[in-house]
mmCIF file of C-alpha atoms in Angstrom:
data_model
loop_
_atom_site.group_PDB
_atom_site.id
_atom_site.type_symbol
_atom_site.label_atom_id
_atom_site.label_comp_id
_atom_site.label_asym_id
_atom_site.label_seq_id
_atom_site.Cartn_x
_atom_site.Cartn_y
_atom_site.Cartn_z
ATOM 1 C CA MET A 53 57.597 25.729 -29.569
ATOM 2 C CA THR A 54 55.171 29.102 -29.015
ATOM 3 C CA ALA A 55 56.239 32.021 -26.861
ATOM 4 C CA GLY A 56 55.304 31.450 -23.261
ATOM 5 C CA PRO A 57 52.714 34.165 -21.165
ATOM 6 C CA PRO A 58 53.959 37.689 -20.842
ATOM 7 C CA ARG A 59 56.458 38.098 -17.931
ATOM 8 C CA SER A 60 54.799 39.508 -14.707
ATOM 9 C CA GLY A 61 55.197 43.191 -13.317
ATOM 10 C CA ALA A 62 52.911 45.858 -13.120
ATOM 11 C CA PRO A 63 54.885 48.821 -15.336
ATOM 12 C CA ARG A 64 56.163 51.775 -13.503
ATOM 13 C CA HIS A 65 57.300 54.757 -15.536
ATOM 14 C CA ALA A 66 60.131 56.528 -15.108
ATOM 15 C CA GLU A 67 59.064 59.572 -14.124
ATOM 16 C CA ASP A 68 57.618 58.106 -10.888
ATOM 17 C CA SER A 69 60.517 56.736 -9.432
ATOM 18 C CA PRO A 70 63.311 59.082 -7.742
ATOM 19 C CA VAL A 71 66.342 58.004 -8.171
ATOM 20 C CA THR A 72 67.555 55.454 -5.423
ATOM 21 C CA ARG A 73 68.880 52.092 -5.162
ATOM 22 C CA GLU A 74 65.642 50.528 -4.231
ATOM 23 C CA SER A 75 63.964 52.390 -7.505
ATOM 24 C CA MET A 76 66.471 51.387 -9.602
ATOM 25 C CA ALA A 77 66.165 47.925 -8.769
ATOM 26 C CA GLN A 78 62.983 47.954 -9.873
ATOM 27 C CA TRP A 79 63.210 49.588 -12.835
ATOM 28 C CA THR A 80 65.445 47.495 -14.309
ATOM 29 C CA ALA A 81 63.765 44.149 -13.508
ATOM 30 C CA GLU A 82 60.805 46.422 -15.159
ATOM 31 C CA ILE A 83 63.445 46.606 -18.595
ATOM 32 C CA HIS A 84 64.595 43.146 -18.376
ATOM 33 C CA ASN A 85 60.923 42.190 -18.975
ATOM 34 C CA VAL A 86 59.840 44.290 -21.033
ATOM 35 C CA ILE A 87 63.039 43.191 -23.425
ATOM 36 C CA SER A 88 62.779 39.425 -22.359
ATOM 37 C CA ALA A 89 59.192 39.221 -23.628
ATOM 38 C CA LEU A 90 60.538 41.323 -26.851
ATOM 39 C CA PHE A 91 62.519 38.595 -28.229
ATOM 40 C CA GLU A 92 60.481 35.802 -27.660
ATOM 41 C CA ARG A 93 57.978 37.382 -29.619
ATOM 42 C CA LEU A 94 60.312 37.927 -31.932
ATOM 43 C CA ASP A 95 61.480 34.438 -32.258
ATOM 44 C CA GLY A 96 58.574 32.438 -30.750
ATOM 45 C CA THR A 97 60.300 30.739 -27.871
ATOM 46 C CA ARG A 98 60.291 31.007 -24.217
ATOM 47 C CA MET A 99 63.753 32.373 -23.147
ATOM 48 C CA VAL A 100 65.507 29.613 -20.212
ATOM 49 C CA GLU A 101 66.080 31.723 -17.116
ATOM 50 C CA ALA A 102 69.602 31.036 -14.398
ATOM 51 C CA ALA A 103 70.205 32.993 -11.119
ATOM 52 C CA TRP A 104 73.036 33.811 -9.716
ATOM 53 C CA GLU A 105 74.791 35.209 -7.395
ATOM 54 C CA ARG A 106 77.617 37.110 -6.991
ATOM 55 C CA ASP A 107 80.389 36.384 -4.001
ATOM 56 C CA GLY A 108 80.864 39.205 -1.971
ATOM 57 C CA GLY A 109 77.136 41.094 -2.644
ATOM 58 C CA GLY A 110 74.430 41.264 -5.275
ATOM 59 C CA GLY A 111 73.683 38.855 -8.132
ATOM 60 C CA GLY A 112 71.792 38.656 -11.413
ATOM 61 C CA GLN A 113 69.146 36.891 -13.853
ATOM 62 C CA SER A 114 70.313 35.762 -17.408
ATOM 63 C CA ARG A 115 67.498 34.521 -20.041
ATOM 64 C CA LEU A 116 68.610 33.198 -22.873
ATOM 65 C CA ILE A 117 67.347 31.561 -26.249
ATOM 66 C CA SER A 118 69.539 29.181 -28.232
ATOM 67 C CA GLU A 119 68.799 27.878 -31.065
ATOM 68 C CA GLY A 120 65.859 29.490 -31.563
ATOM 69 C CA GLN A 121 63.492 30.032 -34.728
ATOM 70 C CA VAL A 122 65.477 33.660 -35.271
ATOM 71 C CA PHE A 123 67.967 34.130 -33.239
ATOM 72 C CA GLU A 124 70.563 30.963 -32.776
ATOM 73 C CA LYS A 125 71.552 32.949 -29.691
ATOM 74 C CA ALA A 126 69.493 35.598 -27.826
ATOM 75 C CA GLY A 127 70.734 36.648 -24.011
ATOM 76 C CA VAL A 128 68.843 39.315 -22.099
ATOM 77 C CA ASN A 129 70.435 40.095 -18.528
ATOM 78 C CA ARG A 130 69.649 42.068 -15.709
ATOM 79 C CA ALA A 131 72.664 42.753 -12.857
ATOM 80 C CA LEU A 132 72.559 43.737 -9.234
ATOM 81 C CA VAL A 133 75.654 43.576 -7.689
ATOM 82 C CA GLU A 134 77.449 45.210 -4.583
ATOM 83 C CA GLY A 135 80.236 45.468 -2.520
ATOM 84 C CA ILE A 136 84.009 46.596 -2.412
ATOM 85 C CA LEU A 137 85.528 47.640 -5.606
ATOM 86 C CA PRO A 138 88.853 45.863 -6.415
ATOM 87 C CA PRO A 139 91.207 48.711 -7.496
ATOM 88 C CA GLU A 140 91.920 47.991 -11.296
ATOM 89 C CA ALA A 141 87.768 48.111 -11.097
ATOM 90 C CA ALA A 142 87.948 51.252 -9.693
ATOM 91 C CA LYS A 143 90.369 53.200 -11.319
ATOM 92 C CA ARG A 144 89.066 51.785 -14.520
ATOM 93 C CA LEU A 145 85.588 53.419 -13.780
ATOM 94 C CA GLY A 146 86.967 56.910 -12.979
ATOM 95 C CA GLY A 147 84.454 57.872 -10.130
ATOM 96 C CA ASN A 148 84.836 60.311 -7.411
ATOM 97 C CA MET A 149 85.820 59.031 -4.301
ATOM 98 C CA PRO A 150 87.419 60.658 -1.016
ATOM 99 C CA THR A 151 91.591 59.778 -1.180
ATOM 100 C CA GLY A 152 92.205 57.009 1.071
ATOM 101 C CA SER A 153 89.034 55.618 1.345
ATOM 102 C CA THR A 154 87.865 52.075 -0.315
ATOM 103 C CA PRO A 155 85.469 52.569 -2.847
ATOM 104 C CA HIS A 156 82.256 50.462 -2.363
ATOM 105 C CA PHE A 157 79.467 49.901 -4.899
ATOM 106 C CA PHE A 158 76.161 49.482 -5.916
ATOM 107 C CA ALA A 159 75.404 48.625 -10.174
ATOM 108 C CA THR A 160 72.575 47.755 -11.310
ATOM 109 C CA GLY A 161 71.680 47.231 -15.194
ATOM 110 C CA VAL A 162 70.173 44.951 -18.048
ATOM 111 C CA SER A 163 72.495 43.880 -21.036
ATOM 112 C CA VAL A 164 71.163 42.497 -24.223
ATOM 113 C CA VAL A 165 72.968 40.593 -27.484
ATOM 114 C CA ALA A 166 71.124 39.015 -29.831
ATOM 115 C CA HIS A 167 72.696 37.213 -32.708
ATOM 116 C CA PRO A 168 70.037 36.048 -35.620
ATOM 117 C CA ARG A 169 70.608 32.796 -37.704
ATOM 118 C CA SER A 170 70.067 34.160 -40.437
ATOM 119 C CA PRO A 171 72.875 36.728 -41.963
ATOM 120 C CA MET A 172 70.064 39.339 -43.581
ATOM 121 C CA ILE A 173 69.292 40.238 -39.823
ATOM 122 C CA PRO A 174 71.383 42.197 -38.372
ATOM 123 C CA THR A 175 73.148 41.557 -34.424
ATOM 124 C CA VAL A 176 72.070 43.962 -32.172
ATOM 125 C CA HIS A 177 73.267 45.405 -28.666
ATOM 126 C CA LEU A 178 71.842 47.267 -25.702
ATOM 127 C CA ASN A 179 72.929 48.027 -22.373
ATOM 128 C CA VAL A 180 71.187 50.456 -19.177
ATOM 129 C CA ARG A 181 72.570 50.928 -16.169
ATOM 130 C CA TYR A 182 73.043 52.956 -12.823
ATOM 131 C CA PHE A 183 76.173 53.087 -10.819
ATOM 132 C CA GLU A 184 77.282 54.391 -7.128
ATOM 133 C CA LEU A 185 80.260 54.500 -5.158
ATOM 134 C CA CYS A 186 79.926 54.882 -1.355
ATOM 135 C CA ASP A 187 82.237 54.806 1.411
ATOM 136 C CA ALA A 188 82.217 52.140 4.251
ATOM 137 C CA ASP A 189 79.115 53.853 5.786
ATOM 138 C CA GLY A 190 77.315 54.036 3.214
ATOM 139 C CA ASN A 191 77.261 57.598 2.059
ATOM 140 C CA ARG A 192 77.510 58.184 -1.486
ATOM 141 C CA HIS A 193 79.716 60.225 -3.496
ATOM 142 C CA ASP A 194 79.368 59.368 -6.604
ATOM 143 C CA ALA A 195 76.678 57.345 -9.146
ATOM 144 C CA TRP A 196 75.855 58.002 -12.798
ATOM 145 C CA PHE A 197 74.131 56.675 -15.693
ATOM 146 C CA GLY A 198 75.369 54.715 -18.522
ATOM 147 C CA GLY A 199 74.091 52.865 -21.629
ATOM 148 C CA GLY A 200 73.146 52.967 -25.727
ATOM 149 C CA THR A 201 72.349 50.889 -28.736
ATOM 150 C CA ASP A 202 74.174 49.601 -32.214
ATOM 151 C CA LEU A 203 73.159 47.450 -34.623
ATOM 152 C CA THR A 204 75.818 45.078 -36.266
ATOM 153 C CA PRO A 205 74.538 44.360 -39.858
ATOM 154 C CA THR A 206 76.464 41.035 -41.813
ATOM 155 C CA TYR A 207 74.374 42.347 -45.010
ATOM 156 C CA PRO A 208 74.598 46.165 -46.141
ATOM 157 C CA PHE A 209 70.197 47.245 -46.331
ATOM 158 C CA ILE A 210 70.824 50.628 -45.715
ATOM 159 C CA ASP A 211 67.234 51.197 -44.865
ATOM 160 C CA ASP A 212 68.037 48.705 -41.236
ATOM 161 C CA ALA A 213 70.983 51.074 -40.917
ATOM 162 C CA ARG A 214 68.365 54.614 -41.741
ATOM 163 C CA HIS A 215 65.431 52.934 -39.605
ATOM 164 C CA PHE A 216 67.460 52.299 -36.397
ATOM 165 C CA HIS A 217 68.984 55.655 -35.992
ATOM 166 C CA TRP A 218 65.834 57.254 -37.113
ATOM 167 C CA ALA A 219 64.094 55.392 -34.109
ATOM 168 C CA LEU A 220 67.032 56.158 -31.822
ATOM 169 C CA ARG A 221 67.236 60.111 -33.268
ATOM 170 C CA ARG A 222 62.730 60.843 -32.292
ATOM 171 C CA VAL A 223 63.934 59.017 -28.819
ATOM 172 C CA CYS A 224 66.916 61.467 -27.924
ATOM 173 C CA ASP A 225 64.858 65.000 -29.687
ATOM 174 C CA ALA A 226 61.736 63.838 -27.774
ATOM 175 C CA HIS A 227 64.437 64.586 -24.110
ATOM 176 C CA ASN A 228 66.655 67.476 -26.479
ATOM 177 C CA PRO A 229 68.252 67.539 -29.752
ATOM 178 C CA ALA A 230 71.778 68.081 -28.362
ATOM 179 C CA ILE A 231 71.368 64.532 -27.297
ATOM 180 C CA TYR A 232 71.417 62.339 -30.472
ATOM 181 C CA PRO A 233 74.155 64.068 -32.417
ATOM 182 C CA ALA A 234 76.829 63.761 -29.659
ATOM 183 C CA TYR A 235 75.587 59.814 -27.951
ATOM 184 C CA LYS A 236 76.062 58.686 -31.616
ATOM 185 C CA THR A 237 79.246 60.198 -32.269
ATOM 186 C CA TRP A 238 80.043 58.774 -28.830
ATOM 187 C CA CYS A 239 78.798 55.697 -29.982
ATOM 188 C CA ASP A 240 81.254 55.562 -33.332
ATOM 189 C CA GLU A 241 83.764 56.611 -31.585
ATOM 190 C CA TYR A 242 83.923 53.585 -28.904
ATOM 191 C CA PHE A 243 82.802 50.717 -30.844
ATOM 192 C CA ARG A 244 85.707 50.205 -32.770
ATOM 193 C CA ASN A 245 88.419 47.675 -33.015
ATOM 194 C CA THR A 246 91.769 49.792 -32.099
ATOM 195 C CA HIS A 247 93.909 46.466 -32.727
ATOM 196 C CA ARG A 248 91.943 46.667 -35.810
ATOM 197 C CA ASP A 249 93.111 49.602 -37.538
ATOM 198 C CA ASN A 250 89.662 51.282 -35.795
ATOM 199 C CA GLU A 251 87.534 49.256 -37.602
ATOM 200 C CA ALA A 252 83.922 49.768 -36.321
ATOM 201 C CA ARG A 253 81.723 46.817 -35.252
ATOM 202 C CA GLY A 254 78.586 47.983 -36.698
ATOM 203 C CA VAL A 255 76.890 51.046 -37.891
ATOM 204 C CA GLY A 256 76.684 52.217 -34.506
ATOM 205 C CA GLY A 257 73.645 53.610 -32.416
ATOM 206 C CA VAL A 258 73.726 55.403 -29.116
ATOM 207 C CA PHE A 259 76.180 55.085 -26.321
ATOM 208 C CA PHE A 260 77.224 57.640 -23.274
ATOM 209 C CA ASP A 261 78.624 56.643 -19.795
ATOM 210 C CA HIS A 262 78.781 58.484 -16.548
ATOM 211 C CA VAL A 263 75.973 60.662 -17.004
ATOM 212 C CA ARG A 264 75.247 62.756 -13.959
ATOM 213 C CA GLY A 265 71.790 63.693 -13.039
ATOM 214 C CA ASP A 266 73.525 66.746 -11.068
ATOM 215 C CA ASP A 267 75.966 67.791 -13.772
ATOM 216 C CA ALA A 268 71.685 68.121 -15.550
ATOM 217 C CA PRO A 269 73.664 67.264 -19.194
ATOM 218 C CA PHE A 270 71.710 68.726 -21.968
ATOM 219 C CA GLY A 271 69.602 70.887 -19.411
ATOM 220 C CA LEU A 272 68.117 67.230 -17.783
ATOM 221 C CA THR A 273 67.378 66.715 -14.396
ATOM 222 C CA PRO A 274 67.962 63.697 -12.636
ATOM 223 C CA SER A 275 64.480 62.999 -12.984
ATOM 224 C CA ALA A 276 64.212 63.505 -16.708
ATOM 225 C CA LEU A 277 67.904 61.808 -17.287
ATOM 226 C CA HIS A 278 66.042 58.621 -15.654
ATOM 227 C CA ARG A 279 63.471 59.078 -18.336
ATOM 228 C CA PHE A 280 65.567 59.262 -21.024
ATOM 229 C CA VAL A 281 67.737 56.327 -20.116
ATOM 230 C CA ASP A 282 64.416 54.665 -19.751
ATOM 231 C CA ALA A 283 63.567 55.543 -23.238
ATOM 232 C CA ILE A 284 66.415 54.211 -24.484
ATOM 233 C CA GLY A 285 65.651 50.346 -22.472
ATOM 234 C CA ARG A 286 62.745 50.656 -24.318
ATOM 235 C CA VAL A 287 64.072 51.150 -27.929
ATOM 236 C CA LEU A 288 64.301 47.440 -30.012
ATOM 237 C CA ASP A 289 60.798 47.634 -30.209
ATOM 238 C CA ALA A 290 60.479 50.420 -32.648
ATOM 239 C CA ALA A 291 64.233 50.393 -33.324
ATOM 240 C CA TYR A 292 65.075 46.634 -33.894
ATOM 241 C CA ALA A 293 62.071 44.887 -33.983
ATOM 242 C CA PRO A 294 60.806 45.988 -37.889
ATOM 243 C CA ILE A 295 64.338 44.897 -38.875
ATOM 244 C CA VAL A 296 63.922 41.391 -37.557
ATOM 245 C CA GLU A 297 60.171 41.033 -39.176
ATOM 246 C CA ARG A 298 60.795 42.550 -42.935
ATOM 247 C CA ARG A 299 64.570 40.359 -42.599
ATOM 248 C CA ARG A 300 63.588 36.947 -41.138
ATOM 249 C CA ASP A 301 62.278 35.754 -44.024
ATOM 250 C CA LEU A 302 64.606 36.731 -46.591
ATOM 251 C CA PRO A 303 66.404 33.898 -48.804
ATOM 252 C CA TYR A 304 71.211 33.529 -48.137
ATOM 253 C CA SER A 305 73.723 31.737 -49.554
ATOM 254 C CA SER A 306 76.360 29.923 -48.150
ATOM 255 C CA ARG A 307 78.461 33.339 -48.918
ATOM 256 C CA GLU A 308 76.596 35.530 -46.587
ATOM 257 C CA LYS A 309 76.801 32.802 -43.853
ATOM 258 C CA SER A 310 80.642 32.789 -44.263
ATOM 259 C CA LEU A 311 81.236 36.175 -43.925
ATOM 260 C CA GLN A 312 78.130 36.564 -41.089
ATOM 261 C CA LEU A 313 80.429 34.242 -38.839
ATOM 262 C CA TYR A 314 83.841 36.828 -40.103
ATOM 263 C CA ARG A 315 81.794 39.923 -39.277
ATOM 264 C CA ARG A 316 81.258 37.877 -36.001
ATOM 265 C CA SER A 317 84.625 37.156 -35.194
ATOM 266 C CA ARG A 318 85.130 41.402 -35.140
ATOM 267 C CA TYR A 319 82.294 40.812 -32.595
ATOM 268 C CA VAL A 320 84.159 39.210 -30.150
ATOM 269 C CA GLU A 321 87.394 40.656 -30.344
ATOM 270 C CA PHE A 322 85.370 44.271 -29.158
ATOM 271 C CA ASN A 323 84.137 42.485 -26.596
ATOM 272 C CA LEU A 324 86.275 40.340 -25.023
ATOM 273 C CA LEU A 325 89.447 43.619 -25.444
ATOM 274 C CA HIS A 326 87.967 46.713 -25.400
ATOM 275 C CA ASP A 327 83.757 46.637 -23.860
ATOM 276 C CA ARG A 328 83.953 48.270 -20.742
ATOM 277 C CA GLY A 329 81.210 45.647 -19.502
ATOM 278 C CA THR A 330 82.783 42.741 -19.737
ATOM 279 C CA ILE A 331 85.685 43.972 -18.437
ATOM 280 C CA PHE A 332 83.773 45.031 -15.196
ATOM 281 C CA GLY A 333 81.928 42.345 -15.110
ATOM 282 C CA LEU A 334 85.167 39.567 -14.627
ATOM 283 C CA GLN A 335 86.817 42.434 -12.042
ATOM 284 C CA THR A 336 84.226 42.279 -9.746
ATOM 285 C CA GLY A 337 83.022 38.382 -9.738
ATOM 286 C CA ALA A 338 80.191 38.347 -11.754
ATOM 287 C CA ARG A 339 78.668 35.059 -13.103
ATOM 288 C CA THR A 340 81.037 34.040 -16.427
ATOM 289 C CA ASP A 341 78.567 32.624 -18.208
ATOM 290 C CA SER A 342 76.227 36.003 -17.861
ATOM 291 C CA VAL A 343 79.264 38.431 -18.834
ATOM 292 C CA LEU A 344 80.160 36.232 -21.751
ATOM 293 C CA MET A 345 76.907 36.178 -22.700
ATOM 294 C CA SER A 346 77.368 38.585 -26.158
ATOM 295 C CA MET A 347 79.536 35.825 -27.250
ATOM 296 C CA PRO A 348 78.209 34.300 -30.973
ATOM 297 C CA PRO A 349 77.482 30.368 -30.719
ATOM 298 C CA VAL A 350 80.182 30.683 -33.769
ATOM 299 C CA ALA A 351 82.521 32.761 -35.562
ATOM 300 C CA ALA A 352 85.448 31.923 -37.443
ATOM 301 C CA TRP A 353 88.817 33.707 -38.063
ATOM 302 C CA PRO A 354 89.324 33.101 -42.529
ATOM 303 C CA ALA A 355 93.034 33.017 -42.924
ATOM 304 C CA GLN A 356 92.690 35.395 -46.035
ATOM 305 C CA ARG A 357 90.226 37.946 -47.458
ATOM 306 C CA MET A 358 89.579 39.125 -50.228
ATOM 307 C CA VAL A 359 86.900 41.615 -51.327
ATOM 308 C CA GLU A 360 85.912 42.777 -54.818
ATOM 309 C CA PRO A 361 84.361 45.674 -55.788
ATOM 310 C CA ASP A 362 81.342 46.572 -56.129
ATOM 311 C CA SER A 363 81.129 43.151 -54.272
ATOM 312 C CA ILE A 364 78.324 42.870 -50.932
ATOM 313 C CA GLU A 365 81.316 43.281 -48.846
ATOM 314 C CA ALA A 366 82.600 46.299 -49.875
ATOM 315 C CA HIS A 367 79.191 47.403 -49.948
ATOM 316 C CA LEU A 368 79.450 46.299 -45.931
ATOM 317 C CA ASP A 369 82.546 47.194 -45.060
ATOM 318 C CA ALA A 370 81.915 51.170 -46.354
ATOM 319 C CA MET A 371 78.914 50.856 -44.199
ATOM 320 C CA LEU A 372 81.266 50.580 -41.289
ATOM 321 C CA MET A 373 82.132 54.045 -41.996
ATOM 322 C CA PRO A 374 80.808 56.789 -39.623
ATOM 323 C CA GLN A 375 78.245 58.469 -41.187
ATOM 324 C CA ASP A 376 74.890 60.382 -41.003
ATOM 325 C CA TRP A 377 72.053 57.611 -41.314
ATOM 326 C CA ALA A 378 69.195 59.949 -39.479
ATOM 327 C CA VAL A 379 69.748 63.098 -41.787
ATOM 328 C CA GLY A 380 66.729 64.237 -44.295
ATOM 329 C CA GLY A 381 63.001 64.123 -43.650
#
């Protein structure tokens, strides 16, 4: 099966868009189309789309490749939701609201998780989002961006980790050289299974949350901050697609496949126990199947795991230790 025509929608650059609800809705719609087209090209398969509505306000579009040529499962979801924020969600968010007021929210974002068929290709995740808190009269009291992307390999190809991080560093450095080391460290600290002795989910990437334009992080104006988040939303074409292309036809055995299923179990544990986006989506009544899009189609929890010295399992465990992937020339 061949990929369909490109997703519709004329490009609109972030520098042309003021940070309003309308511009953020248009921006996430474009990012949704850009990333969907990328995965359709990589897999040669048209994504299946399902639209959904949320009780209380808003909805979204879920696009999915299931049992594709390259990806067992790849989802690209867009959500635009609003309404009254449940107390548990408001407490977790930590936004700024007047004491005693009822928090209303507006949130829009794109979430991506791709689980390849081959264990030689790493899993990838990306998310970009915009969030507002306001009162019942619509007065905005807080607003911020969040997002990031990270790589989860099964086979320990060091070159893949280096390529991914160098692509991220180049994007970050174009906005401020201080961004990459700060958000890389944040990612290393966030994507950890604390219940598994702080085991890392993968080789990291960049992660950020509650980044406010009014705070001028790294000297970025609100519009410059939006341009940075927009660039992260478009980075997979440079950071991930070349990895897929060079690994997609490599042979593998049942050993690598078993290791992939084991690593997927750790992915499941993180997303169900620790991931902010999963918890927020379930607390605010988003479509459950879309929230759990990140789950792999198959995973395994072996009763016992033996790691021989100098094995691929041992080399993978070593890669999961935080390290400087984007160093040197």
